Amino acid sequence: MSISIKNKANLDDAALIEAYRKMCLIRLFEEKVDYFFAKGMIHGTTHLCVGEEASAVGSGIVLRNSDWITATHRGHGQTIAKGTDINKMMAELFGKTSGTNKGKGGSMHIAEIETGNLGANGVVGGGYPIACGAALTAQMKHTDQVCLCYAGDGSTNEGSFHESLNMASIWKLPVVFFIENNQYGMSGPIKDMAMVKDLSIRSVSYGMPGITIDGNNLIEVINATFDAVERARKGEGPTLIEAKTYRWKGHSKSDAKKYRTREEEDMWKTERDPIANFKAELIKAKILTEAQDVEIQTKAAETIEAAVAFAEAGIKPNADQLMTDIYAA
Amino acid sequence: MREITYTEAVREALSEAMREDSNVFIMGEDIGVYGGAFGVTRGMIEEFGPERIRHTPISESAIAGAAVGAAITGMRPIFELQFSDFITIALDQMVNQAAKIHYMYGGNVSIPLVMRTPGGSGTGAAAQHSQSLENWTAHIPGLIVIQPSTAYDAKGLLHSAIANNNPVMFYEHKLCYRTKGDVPEGKYFIPIGVADIKRQGKDISVVATSYMVHKALEAAEILAKEGIDIEIVDPRTLVPLDKKTIVDSVKKTGRALIVTEAVKRSGFSSELAAVISEEESFDYLDHPVVRLAGAETPIPYEPNLEKLAVPQVNDIVEACRKIMAVK
């Protein structure tokens, strides 16, 4: 085991290569989904996280299998990072019974309880109190599980954000609030919607630590999440992390992106691509070669193709399934 | 059998369930040493401690959502919403989260939670603390809605609610809290979705919910002296609704009066009237279905106006006389 790139979680070279592979996989997954939507091959809507891969992977990698996440409507990366079955995810987008949600949830609601994914939420800020509740279970049952609550910058203006941070703080709940600040809530620039430069400062009101990090720097994300998860696991309470990042694509499938400039987009894509930057770091540290990278890309593409094949092979729910699973037995 | 109050009956069900299952716990505003705004949880923190009788901040959205999250991960939370009017603040978590998750996640997770909350007017608490909004949740697929009228029903239905694996909205009534009734000691279940005939009669089926059951029972005594024999049907649970008992009663009497405290327009009384009209009971009707329900106004403060806003015993008596006057 060798650790060429220092990080607080003590992830060795193999683990960091795996993190890199997962970031690549998420991007390919999203690009594939984008393609299918553009072609009209899958319906509804979707919110892609291209450009935000380091936030999802750097935070997810610190968690144990038994830990939980609550994800957002832009949650494909978060759920893949937590270990949700990628075949079932693709099948869900195709509306197949073999999907994570048997075709009843779609892109915004991917859930896989057995891998700790308590579900993506279509309501902005909807996951905050649910994450508190999961953390409360861990606390009351005296397990050492932690719940990582993903949310977006726009959600920090919801009442549920403030209610939940306060509740988590007074009860010292083992929860980590992880804000992916991708700069825009749909078309609303966060700089116009909040008069604080760093959203993490809002933690002060609730007596918990808050930290703003470069969400496109994988190692920074790992380090901040590791500290927060450790603190939660030790029973010291919640932390607010704000990871500054950027979504390359529009809000959802139809978005002319009139609210931002192409220059701004280009800057993030060329200078702050989390995947390209981490690849450069791996190569510099001599733990990845260009040849190995080609192999990783090839295998990731194969994984995505296999997911598509799995999704295509599935069956659509029949009419009887309209009225099943409304109530639990 | 011993007689206890509705409040005591609710408290007994809560305590019995908590003694039996360590996954059951309660969250709510002022439910600890204060004992809850209506004293329902009085004394419980002494027995169960502050971890299981959780006095929360005034944060209805966080309370409701924490119940959802705890339920998903293996607990059986109960939360007390201090007044049912405050559902406005907890509504996202009940409607968009609790009600949807089981279905939306393909049946892979259940949400065993109970929201207990007092509704109704009659305490001079005015417009923001007196509403009957139970039909808001009755409209939402995925939620179970219970409205017990008596101490006996409250205890047995609350045990069923806690044991149920779905989000259950349990509407108590402030004026029911001090009513007394025969209640067995120990645990018993009243099945969810089964109506109860509170009084047998042959002339009119009076379908009444919550505190209106008590008013209908009083009206029945007055009407009996005049030779009008009403049958009182208490649905007890709005969702799922025991249509059969209601329909069978109307088939027997040929007349139906619906009495709810909730505002008439788009209230649950509309649903009950529609059921009677859609089912075979329609063919047996000798008189159009009549609804007595809350006036279409916010609940006023002044006592006389407050009484005028919701059906009273005399309104039920008058409505029944009118129905019977039509030959």
XYZ file of C-alpha atoms in Angstrom:
656
model
C 0.000 0.000 0.000
C 1.513 3.262 -1.018
C 0.132 6.727 -0.566
C 1.639 9.038 -3.151
C -0.917 11.820 -2.762
C -1.443 12.789 0.849
C -5.039 12.867 2.025
C -6.708 12.752 5.438
C -8.612 9.567 4.678
C -5.304 7.806 3.975
C -6.584 6.558 0.650
C -3.796 4.686 -1.097
C -2.883 4.954 -4.769
C -5.232 2.163 -5.804
C -8.131 3.856 -4.011
C -7.393 7.178 -5.685
C -7.249 5.497 -9.084
C -10.627 3.981 -8.235
C -11.931 7.460 -7.345
C -10.682 8.728 -10.679
C -12.370 5.814 -12.439
C -15.654 6.619 -10.685
C -15.486 10.266 -11.746
C -14.951 9.165 -15.339
C -17.805 6.696 -15.049
C -20.165 9.392 -13.756
C -19.276 11.708 -16.607
C -19.802 8.998 -19.204
C -23.078 8.032 -17.572
C -24.307 11.618 -17.713
C -23.175 12.121 -21.285
C -24.965 8.950 -22.280
C -28.133 10.083 -20.532
C -27.836 13.489 -22.208
C -27.590 11.756 -25.569
C -30.636 9.583 -24.912
C -32.707 12.578 -23.849
C -31.612 14.573 -26.874
C -32.636 11.668 -29.076
C -35.978 11.364 -27.303
C -35.161 7.805 -26.295
C -35.996 8.435 -22.649
C -38.694 10.813 -21.495
C -39.434 13.157 -18.624
C -36.596 15.332 -17.514
C -33.125 14.984 -16.068
C -30.593 17.137 -14.249
C -27.025 16.327 -15.127
C -23.988 16.752 -12.882
C -21.256 16.963 -15.533
C -18.498 19.106 -14.043
C -19.428 18.252 -10.447
C -17.919 14.769 -10.285
C -15.243 15.511 -7.680
C -17.831 16.692 -5.156
C -19.810 13.489 -5.411
C -16.873 11.083 -5.494
C -14.658 12.857 -2.967
C -17.472 12.863 -0.409
C -18.929 9.457 -1.206
C -15.575 7.689 -0.998
C -15.169 8.639 2.657
C -18.407 6.917 3.650
C -18.800 3.316 4.734
C -21.257 0.998 3.015
C -23.450 1.155 6.104
C -23.572 4.976 6.061
C -26.433 6.784 4.380
C -26.889 9.566 1.877
C -29.860 11.661 0.870
C -29.371 12.876 -2.690
C -30.688 15.752 -4.770
C -32.541 16.045 -8.054
C -29.068 16.414 -9.609
C -28.136 13.162 -7.953
C -26.810 10.654 -10.483
C -23.208 11.311 -9.441
C -24.041 11.206 -5.735
C -25.809 7.878 -6.019
C -23.158 6.288 -8.251
C -20.490 7.437 -5.798
C -22.392 5.783 -2.936
C -22.499 2.511 -4.821
C -25.977 2.407 -6.316
C -26.206 -0.251 -9.034
C -25.524 1.544 -12.317
C -27.438 -1.011 -14.387
C -30.548 -0.496 -12.285
C -30.099 3.269 -12.483
C -30.070 3.203 -16.260
C -33.031 0.826 -16.271
C -34.895 3.293 -14.039
C -34.314 6.092 -16.537
C -35.692 3.780 -19.206
C -38.789 3.239 -17.032
C -38.219 -0.487 -16.616
C -39.330 -2.753 -13.772
C -35.671 -3.765 -13.396
C -34.877 -0.168 -12.369
C -33.908 0.903 -8.865
C -37.482 2.168 -8.355
C -39.243 -0.322 -10.641
C -39.744 2.453 -13.168
C -41.910 4.530 -10.831
C -39.386 7.157 -9.784
C -37.221 8.167 -12.716
C -34.182 10.416 -12.731
C -35.094 12.601 -9.745
C -35.844 9.818 -7.275
C -33.139 7.157 -7.612
C -33.065 5.227 -4.332
C -31.337 2.039 -3.215
C -31.823 1.553 0.490
C -29.603 -1.542 0.727
C -26.540 0.446 -0.373
C -27.419 3.344 1.922
C -28.912 5.574 -0.752
C -32.025 6.859 1.013
C -33.163 8.467 -2.178
C -32.837 11.490 -4.373
C -35.370 14.222 -3.806
C -37.298 16.276 -6.323
C -38.133 18.967 -3.786
C -35.354 21.491 -3.220
C -34.397 21.213 0.445
C -36.638 18.174 0.952
C -33.760 15.971 2.032
C -32.473 18.045 4.959
C -34.949 16.897 7.610
C -34.973 13.349 6.260
C -31.204 13.181 6.710
C -31.672 14.416 10.287
C -34.157 11.618 10.876
C -31.775 8.973 9.566
C -29.030 10.381 11.771
C -31.451 10.284 14.686
C -31.964 6.562 14.068
C -28.202 6.032 14.193
C -27.979 8.019 17.411
C -30.910 6.301 19.126
C -29.806 2.820 18.077
C -26.217 3.608 19.073
C -24.772 2.549 15.732
C -21.904 4.644 14.416
C -23.585 5.347 11.077
C -23.447 8.797 9.535
C -25.867 10.375 7.076
C -24.437 12.626 4.407
C -27.042 15.065 3.142
C -26.397 16.419 -0.347
C -28.033 19.682 -1.272
C -27.608 22.558 -3.683
C -26.821 26.227 -3.195
C -30.411 27.275 -3.900
C -31.736 25.063 -1.108
C -29.906 27.052 1.561
C -32.656 29.649 1.215
C -35.360 27.117 2.097
C -36.808 27.016 5.594
C -36.034 23.313 5.847
C -32.299 24.111 5.632
C -32.434 26.378 8.662
C -34.804 24.180 10.673
C -32.710 21.096 10.007
C -29.299 22.585 10.696
C -30.576 23.870 14.004
C -32.150 20.562 14.962
C -29.042 18.593 13.969
C -26.888 20.926 15.980
C -28.862 20.944 19.237
C -29.164 17.141 19.130
C -25.568 16.601 17.924
C -26.856 14.382 15.131
C -24.344 12.401 13.054
C -25.101 14.202 9.828
C -22.938 16.044 7.317
C -24.606 18.750 5.233
C -22.823 18.835 1.898
C -23.756 21.774 -0.333
C -22.768 21.433 -3.955
C -22.658 25.110 -4.811
C -22.768 24.965 -8.589
C -23.517 28.710 -8.656
C -27.067 28.533 -9.993
C -30.455 27.459 -8.696
C -32.014 26.780 -12.055
C -31.463 30.259 -13.549
C -30.892 32.092 -10.268
C -27.263 33.004 -9.583
C -26.568 32.361 -5.922
C -24.633 35.643 -5.747
C -27.967 37.418 -6.328
C -29.946 35.160 -4.007
C -27.750 35.295 -0.903
C -25.738 38.197 0.437
C -22.948 36.049 1.832
C -19.949 35.162 -0.274
C -19.569 31.742 1.277
C -22.699 29.802 2.195
C -20.765 27.903 4.830
C -20.875 30.996 7.027
C -24.500 30.123 7.716
C -23.195 27.353 9.978
C -22.265 30.011 12.538
C -25.938 30.655 13.262
C -26.344 27.033 14.259
C -23.184 26.622 16.279
C -21.566 24.091 14.007
C -18.350 24.132 11.990
C -18.645 25.283 8.403
C -16.089 25.113 5.633
C -15.966 26.267 2.034
C -13.827 24.205 -0.290
C -12.952 23.856 -3.945
C -15.511 21.258 -4.919
C -13.608 20.492 -8.092
C -10.515 19.429 -6.213
C -10.967 15.795 -5.289
C -8.399 15.786 -2.483
C -9.889 18.889 -0.889
C -13.324 17.281 -0.960
C -11.968 14.068 0.568
C -10.205 15.970 3.353
C -13.162 18.144 4.324
C -15.650 15.293 4.207
C -13.328 13.034 6.177
C -13.087 15.577 9.013
C -16.848 16.085 9.035
C -17.661 12.372 8.959
C -15.182 11.643 11.753
C -16.673 14.401 13.863
C -20.181 13.058 13.256
C -19.138 9.480 13.993
C -17.566 10.506 17.266
C -20.858 12.037 18.367
C -19.640 15.612 18.122
C -22.417 16.673 15.765
C -22.969 18.029 12.286
C -20.801 20.050 9.895
C -21.742 22.253 6.963
C -19.538 21.846 3.901
C -19.883 24.116 0.906
C -18.171 22.701 -2.172
C -17.870 25.316 -4.903
C -18.348 23.715 -8.277
C -20.100 24.279 -11.587
C -22.619 22.471 -13.717
C -21.477 22.357 -17.301
C -24.906 21.570 -18.708
C -28.088 23.547 -18.339
C -30.486 23.113 -15.429
C -32.482 20.367 -17.127
C -33.038 19.158 -20.618
C -34.339 22.423 -22.071
C -32.269 25.399 -20.969
C -30.932 28.117 -23.275
C -28.585 29.253 -20.454
C -29.342 32.929 -21.029
C -28.445 33.700 -17.444
C -24.725 33.061 -17.837
C -21.975 33.660 -20.376
C -20.229 31.180 -22.640
C -16.917 32.645 -21.424
C -17.765 31.688 -17.859
C -18.642 28.172 -18.953
C -15.426 27.862 -20.949
C -13.325 28.950 -18.000
C -14.800 26.204 -15.793
C -14.472 23.604 -18.531
C -10.887 24.381 -19.485
C -9.306 25.509 -16.238
C -11.360 23.808 -13.556
C -12.378 20.443 -14.971
C -12.243 18.197 -11.887
C -11.445 15.102 -13.907
C -8.712 16.564 -16.138
C -7.117 18.264 -13.144
C -7.076 15.134 -11.027
C -5.733 13.101 -13.920
C -2.848 15.561 -14.223
C -2.217 15.171 -10.520
C -2.169 11.370 -10.798
C 0.227 11.494 -13.741
C 2.485 13.950 -11.950
C 2.548 11.651 -8.925
C 3.460 8.838 -11.297
C 0.589 6.592 -10.302
C -1.203 6.803 -13.628
C 0.075 6.586 -17.194
C -1.663 7.721 -20.360
C -1.912 4.079 -21.398
C -3.625 3.175 -18.108
C -5.976 6.089 -18.551
C -7.006 4.826 -21.984
C -7.753 1.479 -20.392
C -9.845 3.134 -17.651
C -11.809 5.122 -20.222
C -12.389 2.030 -22.357
C -13.593 -0.007 -19.404
C -15.842 2.792 -18.170
C -17.415 3.029 -21.610
C -17.978 -0.727 -21.561
C -19.625 -0.465 -18.145
C -21.998 2.170 -19.469
C -22.799 0.113 -22.562
C -23.517 -2.881 -20.331
C -25.868 -0.693 -18.262
C -27.664 0.380 -21.425
C -27.973 -3.241 -22.536
C -29.352 -4.167 -19.115
C -31.838 -1.308 -19.297
C -32.947 -2.202 -22.806
C -33.459 -5.834 -21.850
C -35.857 -4.880 -19.058
C -39.604 -4.798 -19.346
C -41.986 -1.880 -18.904
C -44.410 -2.046 -15.985
C -47.840 -3.309 -16.958
C -51.095 -1.515 -16.196
C -51.608 -3.528 -13.001
C -48.554 -1.877 -11.513
C -50.214 1.541 -11.559
C -52.016 0.691 -8.337
C -49.381 -1.415 -6.546
C -47.098 -0.201 -3.747
C -49.211 2.826 -2.863
C -49.456 1.464 0.672
C -47.043 -0.885 2.424
C -48.314 -4.188 3.778
C -64.898 -1.566 32.589
C -63.255 1.644 33.798
C -63.991 5.032 32.366
C -61.121 7.287 31.252
C -60.812 10.414 29.171
C -59.927 10.561 25.503
C -56.633 12.229 26.506
C -55.825 9.378 28.874
C -56.759 6.826 26.233
C -54.350 8.384 23.719
C -51.621 8.534 26.359
C -52.197 4.888 27.290
C -51.822 3.725 23.706
C -48.618 5.736 23.337
C -47.175 4.392 26.586
C -48.131 0.775 25.919
C -46.597 0.894 22.444
C -43.425 2.506 23.776
C -43.039 -0.068 26.539
C -43.316 -2.850 24.016
C -41.140 -1.533 21.191
C -37.989 0.506 21.738
C -38.219 1.758 18.144
C -41.308 3.787 19.006
C -40.582 7.335 20.156
C -42.304 10.722 20.105
C -41.175 14.124 18.877
C -42.991 17.374 19.312
C -43.080 20.887 20.668
C -43.411 21.112 24.463
C -44.190 17.405 24.857
C -41.557 16.954 27.576
C -41.908 18.373 31.091
C -44.764 20.591 29.924
C -46.681 17.502 28.790
C -47.820 18.874 25.443
C -50.123 21.818 24.726
C -53.155 19.640 25.610
C -51.442 17.499 28.239
C -51.538 14.327 26.190
C -47.931 13.325 26.938
C -48.052 14.479 30.569
C -45.859 12.260 32.734
C -44.363 10.382 29.821
C -40.946 12.005 29.942
C -40.643 10.773 33.529
C -41.173 7.192 32.389
C -39.412 7.189 29.029
C -36.816 9.932 29.295
C -35.968 12.848 27.043
C -34.468 10.712 24.301
C -37.783 9.015 23.490
C -40.023 11.922 24.475
C -38.195 14.472 22.360
C -38.975 18.081 23.042
C -38.204 19.697 19.678
C -37.506 23.226 18.560
C -40.443 25.010 16.916
C -39.664 23.588 13.498
C -42.593 21.663 12.069
C -40.882 20.941 8.772
C -37.835 19.483 10.492
C -39.953 17.510 12.967
C -42.084 15.960 10.230
C -39.090 15.279 8.004
C -37.027 13.800 10.817
C -39.921 11.415 11.393
C -39.766 10.428 7.720
C -36.005 9.854 7.854
C -36.219 7.886 11.090
C -39.034 5.759 9.666
C -37.074 4.946 6.500
C -34.148 3.750 8.586
C -35.992 1.456 10.962
C -37.647 3.466 13.721
C -41.394 3.890 14.311
C -41.635 7.604 15.042
C -44.703 9.450 16.261
C -44.816 13.203 16.155
C -47.225 15.571 17.773
C -48.129 18.528 15.600
C -49.197 20.991 18.282
C -52.210 22.259 16.325
C -53.445 20.665 13.124
C -53.393 24.119 11.485
C -49.585 23.888 11.489
C -49.768 21.177 8.838
C -49.126 24.084 6.475
C -45.507 24.067 7.648
C -45.103 20.280 7.746
C -46.998 19.655 4.537
C -44.076 19.145 2.165
C -42.741 16.357 4.330
C -46.133 14.639 4.610
C -47.409 15.167 1.070
C -44.304 15.175 -1.120
C -42.142 12.885 0.987
C -43.971 10.532 3.380
C -46.918 9.851 1.079
C -44.802 9.311 -2.021
C -41.682 7.474 -0.950
C -43.056 3.927 -0.782
C -44.502 4.152 -4.292
C -41.823 6.356 -5.828
C -39.089 3.991 -4.595
C -40.837 0.983 -6.093
C -42.132 -0.409 -2.801
C -38.599 -0.921 -1.506
C -39.034 1.020 1.727
C -41.898 1.718 4.094
C -42.647 4.784 6.221
C -44.162 3.676 9.534
C -44.898 7.007 11.157
C -47.818 8.592 12.960
C -48.622 12.288 12.958
C -50.912 13.024 15.932
C -52.572 16.385 15.922
C -55.554 18.160 17.481
C -58.013 19.772 15.122
C -61.287 21.590 15.444
C -62.806 24.672 17.001
C -64.638 25.372 20.218
C -61.821 26.627 22.415
C -61.792 30.294 21.416
C -58.431 29.880 19.741
C -59.564 31.701 16.578
C -58.705 31.284 12.945
C -55.177 29.857 13.029
C -55.721 27.277 15.777
C -59.198 25.910 15.086
C -59.421 24.494 11.590
C -60.443 21.055 10.443
C -58.034 20.401 7.594
C -58.096 16.591 7.605
C -59.327 16.445 4.022
C -56.057 18.033 2.855
C -54.270 14.827 3.757
C -57.235 12.592 2.846
C -56.760 13.814 -0.712
C -53.240 12.418 -0.940
C -52.706 8.804 -2.042
C -50.185 7.149 0.255
C -51.493 8.610 3.512
C -53.878 6.970 5.965
C -56.252 9.344 7.751
C -57.922 8.567 11.077
C -60.352 10.699 13.059
C -61.433 8.959 16.266
C -64.391 10.407 18.152
C -64.347 8.435 21.406
C -61.794 7.393 23.994
C -62.303 3.733 23.110
C -61.766 4.363 19.397
C -58.804 6.643 20.018
C -56.858 4.022 21.939
C -57.606 1.089 19.665
C -57.046 3.058 16.489
C -53.830 4.611 17.772
C -52.442 1.141 18.482
C -53.338 0.177 14.918
C -51.774 3.375 13.587
C -48.492 2.764 15.400
C -48.382 -0.845 14.179
C -49.138 0.201 10.588
C -46.275 0.474 8.103
C -47.589 3.619 6.410
C -47.698 7.298 7.279
C -50.828 7.735 9.385
C -52.425 11.139 9.997
C -54.203 10.837 13.344
C -56.604 13.727 13.914
C -57.716 14.198 17.491
C -60.256 16.865 18.459
C -59.690 19.419 21.200
C -63.247 19.056 22.507
C -62.934 15.261 22.532
C -59.969 15.357 24.924
C -62.141 15.721 28.050
C -64.858 13.304 26.952
C -64.939 10.040 28.865
C -65.683 6.500 27.841
C -65.201 2.854 28.714
C -61.719 1.821 27.708
C -60.138 -1.583 28.328
C -56.779 -1.753 30.066
C -53.960 -3.113 27.947
C -53.417 -3.190 24.252
C -56.220 -3.738 21.747
C -56.587 -2.915 18.082
C -59.449 -1.362 16.178
C -58.888 -2.145 12.518
C -58.176 0.812 10.248
C -60.876 1.237 7.615
C -63.819 -0.035 9.632
C -66.674 2.353 10.427
C -68.743 2.073 13.585
C -72.480 2.444 14.070
C -72.592 4.646 17.147
C -76.385 4.431 17.374
C -78.801 2.138 15.588
C -81.838 3.780 14.010
C -84.266 3.377 11.142
C -85.142 6.842 9.807
C -81.988 8.762 8.773
C -78.355 7.721 8.419
C -76.390 10.522 10.051
C -72.789 10.131 8.937
C -70.785 12.224 11.390
C -67.064 12.589 11.966
C -64.947 13.428 15.002
C -66.648 15.680 17.590
C -69.772 15.833 15.419
C -70.486 12.251 16.524
C -71.080 13.544 20.056
C -73.325 16.316 18.801
C -75.257 13.825 16.681
C -75.733 11.583 19.728
C -77.186 14.517 21.656
C -79.444 15.375 18.730
C -80.624 11.757 18.599
C -81.991 12.017 22.167
C -84.026 15.098 21.288
C -85.266 13.594 18.023
C -86.191 10.299 19.683
C -88.748 12.159 21.788
C -90.338 13.325 18.550
C -90.412 9.843 17.102
C -87.457 10.372 14.751
C -85.005 7.510 15.064
C -81.617 8.359 13.574
C -78.743 5.986 12.938
C -75.292 7.449 13.589
C -72.433 6.170 11.449
C -68.917 7.161 12.468
C -66.465 6.426 9.634
C -63.576 6.627 12.171
C -61.067 6.412 9.327
C -61.402 8.662 6.303
C -58.703 6.802 4.349
C -59.327 3.986 3.759
C -63.048 4.646 3.970
C -65.463 1.893 4.957
C -67.953 2.589 2.196
C -69.916 -0.576 2.794
C -71.086 0.299 6.301
C -72.208 3.745 5.134
C -73.926 2.415 2.021
C -75.653 -0.387 3.931
C -76.941 2.072 6.510
C -78.399 4.367 3.839
C -79.962 1.385 2.089
C -81.711 0.625 5.369
C -82.908 4.163 6.205
C -83.311 5.684 2.733
C -82.072 9.075 3.989
C -78.619 10.515 4.595
C -77.381 13.517 6.550
C -73.657 14.171 6.613
C -72.226 16.213 9.472
C -68.637 17.440 9.545
C -66.993 20.373 11.236
C -64.740 21.076 8.250
C -65.767 23.759 5.795
C -68.415 22.416 3.423
C -66.861 23.453 0.119
C -64.472 20.712 -1.063
C -64.517 19.165 2.393
C -64.723 15.494 3.316
C -68.508 15.868 3.485
C -68.430 16.184 -0.314
C -66.638 12.856 -0.554
C -69.162 11.145 1.727
C -72.066 12.562 -0.277
C -70.468 11.410 -3.504
C -69.989 7.888 -2.176
C -73.653 7.610 -1.189
C -74.683 8.927 -4.613
C -72.338 6.738 -6.622
C -72.991 3.460 -4.865
C -76.154 1.352 -4.868
C -77.431 3.355 -1.883
C -78.516 5.953 -4.465
C -81.419 3.765 -5.554
C -82.715 3.651 -1.994
C -82.716 7.411 -1.339
C -86.114 8.918 -0.497
C -84.578 12.380 -0.095
C -81.501 14.131 -1.542
C -78.335 13.709 0.499
C -77.989 16.638 2.916
C -74.717 18.068 4.202
C -74.224 20.046 7.389
C -70.712 21.385 7.560
C -68.559 24.312 8.581
C -69.443 27.745 7.276
C -67.202 28.992 4.504
C -65.370 31.421 6.736
C -62.260 31.506 8.915
C -63.146 30.468 12.479
C -63.903 33.685 14.436
C -62.815 34.412 17.999
C -66.024 35.662 19.651
C -67.807 32.668 21.275
C -71.175 33.153 19.657
C -69.710 33.644 16.186
C -67.429 30.659 16.747
C -70.450 28.446 17.476
C -72.231 29.749 14.390
C -69.303 28.722 12.206
C -69.725 24.974 12.793
C -72.762 22.672 13.068
C -74.380 22.566 16.522
C -76.777 20.045 18.077
C -79.751 22.165 17.169
C -78.654 22.383 13.529
C -78.611 18.595 13.363
C -82.045 18.381 14.982
C -83.456 20.939 12.548
C -81.913 19.240 9.522
C -83.375 15.892 10.532
C -86.831 17.367 11.109
C -86.705 18.968 7.671
C -85.686 15.738 5.996
C -88.465 13.841 7.730
C -91.016 16.518 6.846
C -90.711 15.617 3.168
C -93.122 12.834 2.407
